[in-house]
Coordinates of C-alpha atoms in Angstrom, one line a residue:
Chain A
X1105 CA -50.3 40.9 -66.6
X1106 CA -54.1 41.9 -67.5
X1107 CA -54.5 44.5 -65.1
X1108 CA -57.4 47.7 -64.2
X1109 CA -56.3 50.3 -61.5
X1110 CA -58.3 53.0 -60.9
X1111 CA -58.1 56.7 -58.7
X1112 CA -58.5 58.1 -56.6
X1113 CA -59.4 54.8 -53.9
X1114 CA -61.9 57.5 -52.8
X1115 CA -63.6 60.8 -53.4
X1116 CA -65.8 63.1 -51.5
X1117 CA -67.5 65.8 -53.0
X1118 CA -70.6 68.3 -52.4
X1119 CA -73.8 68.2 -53.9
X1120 CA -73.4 69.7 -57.0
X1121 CA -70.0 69.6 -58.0
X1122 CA -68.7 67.9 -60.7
X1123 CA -65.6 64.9 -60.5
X1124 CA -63.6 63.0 -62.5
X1125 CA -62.5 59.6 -61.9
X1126 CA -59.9 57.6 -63.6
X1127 CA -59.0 54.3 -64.6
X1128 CA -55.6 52.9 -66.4
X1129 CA -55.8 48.8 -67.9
X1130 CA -52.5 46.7 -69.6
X1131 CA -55.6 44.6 -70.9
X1132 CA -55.0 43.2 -74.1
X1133 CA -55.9 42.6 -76.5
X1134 CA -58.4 45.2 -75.9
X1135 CA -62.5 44.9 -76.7
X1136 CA -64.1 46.9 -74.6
X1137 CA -64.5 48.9 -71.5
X1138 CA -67.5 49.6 -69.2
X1139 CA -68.3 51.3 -66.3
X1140 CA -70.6 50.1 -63.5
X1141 CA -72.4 51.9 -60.4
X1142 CA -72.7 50.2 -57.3
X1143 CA -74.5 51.1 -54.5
X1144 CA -73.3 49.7 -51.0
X1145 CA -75.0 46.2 -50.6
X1146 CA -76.1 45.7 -54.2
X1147 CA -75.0 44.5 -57.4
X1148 CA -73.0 46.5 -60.1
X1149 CA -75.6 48.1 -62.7
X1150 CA -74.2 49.0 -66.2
X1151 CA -73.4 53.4 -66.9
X1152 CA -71.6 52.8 -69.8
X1153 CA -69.8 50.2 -72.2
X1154 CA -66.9 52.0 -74.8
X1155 CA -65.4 49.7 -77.5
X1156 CA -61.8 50.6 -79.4
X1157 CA -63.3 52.5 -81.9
X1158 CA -65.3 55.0 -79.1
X1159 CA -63.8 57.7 -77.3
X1160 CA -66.6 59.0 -75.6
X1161 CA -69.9 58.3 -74.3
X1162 CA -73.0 60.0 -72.1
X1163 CA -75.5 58.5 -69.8
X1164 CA -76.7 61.4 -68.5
X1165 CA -74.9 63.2 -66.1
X1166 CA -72.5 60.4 -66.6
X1167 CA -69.5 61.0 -69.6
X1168 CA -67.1 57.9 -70.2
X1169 CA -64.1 58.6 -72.4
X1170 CA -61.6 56.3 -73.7
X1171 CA -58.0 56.9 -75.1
X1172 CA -57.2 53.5 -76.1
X1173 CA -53.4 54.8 -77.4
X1174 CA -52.5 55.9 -73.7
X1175 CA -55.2 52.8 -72.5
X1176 CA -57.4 55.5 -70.2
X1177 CA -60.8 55.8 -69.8
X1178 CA -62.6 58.7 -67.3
X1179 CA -66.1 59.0 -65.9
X1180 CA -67.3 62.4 -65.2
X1181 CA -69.6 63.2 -63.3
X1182 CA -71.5 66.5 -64.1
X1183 CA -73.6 68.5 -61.0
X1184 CA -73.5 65.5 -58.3
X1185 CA -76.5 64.6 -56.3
X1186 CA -76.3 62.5 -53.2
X1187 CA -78.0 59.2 -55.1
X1188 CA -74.6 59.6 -57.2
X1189 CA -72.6 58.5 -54.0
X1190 CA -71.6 54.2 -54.6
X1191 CA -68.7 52.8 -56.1
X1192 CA -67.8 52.9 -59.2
X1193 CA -66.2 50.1 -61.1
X1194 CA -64.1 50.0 -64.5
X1195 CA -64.0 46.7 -66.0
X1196 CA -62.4 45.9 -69.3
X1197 CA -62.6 42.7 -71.5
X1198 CA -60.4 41.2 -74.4
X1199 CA -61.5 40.2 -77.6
X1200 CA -62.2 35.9 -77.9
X1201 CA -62.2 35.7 -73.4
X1202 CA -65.1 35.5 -71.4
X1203 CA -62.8 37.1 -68.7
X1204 CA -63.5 40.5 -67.2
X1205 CA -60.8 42.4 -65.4
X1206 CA -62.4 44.5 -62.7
X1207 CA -60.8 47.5 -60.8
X1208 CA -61.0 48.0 -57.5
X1209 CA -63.5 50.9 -57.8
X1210 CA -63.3 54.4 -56.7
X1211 CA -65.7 54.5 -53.4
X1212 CA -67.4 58.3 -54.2
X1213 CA -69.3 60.2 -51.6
X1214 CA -71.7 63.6 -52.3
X1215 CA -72.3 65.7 -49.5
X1216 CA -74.9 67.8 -48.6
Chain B
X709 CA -85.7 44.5 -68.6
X710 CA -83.1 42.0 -67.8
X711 CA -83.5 39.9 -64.3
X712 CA -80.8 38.2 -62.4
X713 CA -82.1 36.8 -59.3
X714 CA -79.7 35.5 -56.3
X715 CA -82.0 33.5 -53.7
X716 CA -81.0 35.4 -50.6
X717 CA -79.6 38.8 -49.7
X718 CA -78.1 37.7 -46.5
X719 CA -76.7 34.3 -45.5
X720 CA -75.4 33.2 -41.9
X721 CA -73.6 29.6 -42.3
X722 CA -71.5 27.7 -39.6
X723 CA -68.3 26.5 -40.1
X724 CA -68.1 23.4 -42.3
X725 CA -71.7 23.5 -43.5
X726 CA -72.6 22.7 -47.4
X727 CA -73.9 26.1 -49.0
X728 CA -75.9 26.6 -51.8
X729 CA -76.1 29.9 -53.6
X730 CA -78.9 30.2 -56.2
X731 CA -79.0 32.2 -59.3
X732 CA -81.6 32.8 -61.9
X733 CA -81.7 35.1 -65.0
X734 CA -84.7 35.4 -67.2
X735 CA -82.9 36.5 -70.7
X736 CA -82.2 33.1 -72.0
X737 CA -78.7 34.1 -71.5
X738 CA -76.0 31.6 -72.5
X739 CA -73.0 32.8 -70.2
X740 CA -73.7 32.6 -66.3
X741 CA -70.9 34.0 -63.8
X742 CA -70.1 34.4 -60.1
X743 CA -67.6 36.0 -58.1
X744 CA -67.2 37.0 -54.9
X745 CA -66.0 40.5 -53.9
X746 CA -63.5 41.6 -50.9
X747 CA -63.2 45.3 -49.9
X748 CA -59.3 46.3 -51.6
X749 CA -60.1 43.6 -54.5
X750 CA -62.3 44.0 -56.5
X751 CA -64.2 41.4 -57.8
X752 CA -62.7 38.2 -58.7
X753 CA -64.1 35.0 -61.0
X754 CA -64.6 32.1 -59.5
X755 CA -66.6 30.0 -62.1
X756 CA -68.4 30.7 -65.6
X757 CA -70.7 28.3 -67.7
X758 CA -71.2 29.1 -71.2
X759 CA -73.7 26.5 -71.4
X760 CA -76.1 23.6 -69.8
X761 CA -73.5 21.6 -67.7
X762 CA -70.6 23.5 -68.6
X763 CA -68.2 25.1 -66.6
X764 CA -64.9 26.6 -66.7
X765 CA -62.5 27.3 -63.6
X766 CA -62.6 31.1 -62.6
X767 CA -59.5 33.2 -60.7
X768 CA -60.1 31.4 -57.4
X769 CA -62.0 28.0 -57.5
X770 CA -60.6 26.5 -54.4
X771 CA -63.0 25.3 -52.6
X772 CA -66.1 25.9 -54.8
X773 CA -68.2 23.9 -57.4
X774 CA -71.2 24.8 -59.6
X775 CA -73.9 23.3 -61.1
X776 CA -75.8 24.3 -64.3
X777 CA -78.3 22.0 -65.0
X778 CA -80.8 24.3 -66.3
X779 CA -80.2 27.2 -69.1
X780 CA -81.5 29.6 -66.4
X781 CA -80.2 28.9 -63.2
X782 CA -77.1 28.7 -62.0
X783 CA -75.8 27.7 -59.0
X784 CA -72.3 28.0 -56.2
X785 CA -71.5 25.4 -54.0
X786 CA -69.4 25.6 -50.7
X787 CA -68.6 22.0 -49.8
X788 CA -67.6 22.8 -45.8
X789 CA -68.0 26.5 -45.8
X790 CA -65.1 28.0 -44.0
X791 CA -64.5 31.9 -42.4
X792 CA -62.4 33.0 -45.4
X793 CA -65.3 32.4 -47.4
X794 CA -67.2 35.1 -45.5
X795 CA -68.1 37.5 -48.6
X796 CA -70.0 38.9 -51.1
X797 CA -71.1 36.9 -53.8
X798 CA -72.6 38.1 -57.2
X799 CA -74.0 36.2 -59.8
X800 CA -74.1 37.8 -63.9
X801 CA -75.1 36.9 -67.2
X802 CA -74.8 38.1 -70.6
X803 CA -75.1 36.5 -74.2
X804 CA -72.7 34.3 -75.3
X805 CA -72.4 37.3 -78.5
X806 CA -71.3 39.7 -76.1
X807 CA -68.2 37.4 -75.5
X808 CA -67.3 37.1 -79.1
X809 CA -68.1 40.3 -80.5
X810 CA -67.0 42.0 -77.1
X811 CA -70.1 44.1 -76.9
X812 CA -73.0 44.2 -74.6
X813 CA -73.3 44.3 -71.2
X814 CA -72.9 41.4 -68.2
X815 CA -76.0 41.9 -66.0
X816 CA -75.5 41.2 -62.5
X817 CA -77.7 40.3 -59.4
X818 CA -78.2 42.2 -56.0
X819 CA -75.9 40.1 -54.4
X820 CA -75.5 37.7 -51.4
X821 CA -73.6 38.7 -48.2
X822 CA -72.4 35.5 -46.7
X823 CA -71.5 35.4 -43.3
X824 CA -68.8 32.2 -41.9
X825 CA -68.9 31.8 -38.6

């Protein structure tokens, strides 16, 4: 079964510090993989987007990596500021489907 | 930049009403989506149109239709709106390239909380 799980449920961290969230998939066949920001009450804005051949990519303070062997990706976020606290949602897609498998997203909170 | 536009933010409905939920993107995009989105799920299909009047069954159809009578607009129907409808609904759209070359992005709208009651 096609799915995306991703940990921790939820993180809180201080202003600052840097995290790491993961996300495991049983997609296949694999195309890609992208990671979305979602602040409370609004829709899912693109970070990221990681096809096979990628193992890593920046958006800023925002690093995506992909292991497509082990089928892990990571998002790591480097010196948090409190505009970083939303969910964050992995999402992969197969080649030839208009499907995309979400996670359940990792619910991430900076602290003052 | 890319717009998707939902028609409302926030949406109260009684029981049994008809419910429209309106989307509009400004890209010329082929693929349109929606899906609603519970707390512990994630977000789940409920219809996609690759085209003008085309459609395909999502995840969870069940008491929804669409309509896509025009390239940009795209729209979710609840016949009789019931309580376990009471969600958040998001509308997206990307190019129907990004499906077959599995690249690109799927831009999505600000989103609709409905309300059931």
């Amino acid at each position: 079964k096609n799915q995306v799980e991703q940990s921790p449920q939820s993180l809180i961290i201080l202003e600052g510090k840097n995290c790491t969230l993961q996300c495991n998939y049983t997609v296949s066949p694999f195309s890609n993989l992208r990671w979305y920001k979602q602040d409370t009450g609004r829709g899912p804005v693109s970070l990221t987007i990681m096809t096979f051949s990628e193992n890593t990519k920046s958006n800023g303070r925002y690093t995506a990596t992909l292991d497509a062997d082990t089928k892990q990706s990571s998002l790591h976020i480097t010196a948090s500021q409190l505009s970083d606290s939303a969910s964050y949602i992995c999402v992969v897609s197969g080649g030839g489907t208009y499907k995309y498998i979400f996670g359940t997203g990792t619910r991430l909170k900076v602290l003052a | 930049d890319v717009k998707v536009t939902q028609s409302s933010r926030y949406l109260v409905k009684r029981t049994g009403e008809k419910v429209f939920l309106e989307c509009v993107q400004d890209m010329d995009h082929e693929n349109m989506f929606w899906y609603r989105q519970d707390p512990g799920l994630g977000l789940r299909l409920i219809y996609f149109s690759y085209d003008v009047k085309m459609k395909e069954k999502g995840d969870i159809p069940e008491g929804y239709s669409v309509s896509r009578e025009k390239k940009e607009r795209f729209s979710l129907i609840l016949e009789s709106a019931s309580t376990n409808q009471t969600s958040m609904y998001l509308c997206a759209s990307s190019f129907s390239t990004t499906i077959r070359t599995g690249t690109g992005y799927a831009f999505f709208g600000q989103g609709t909380r409905l309300t059931v009651v």
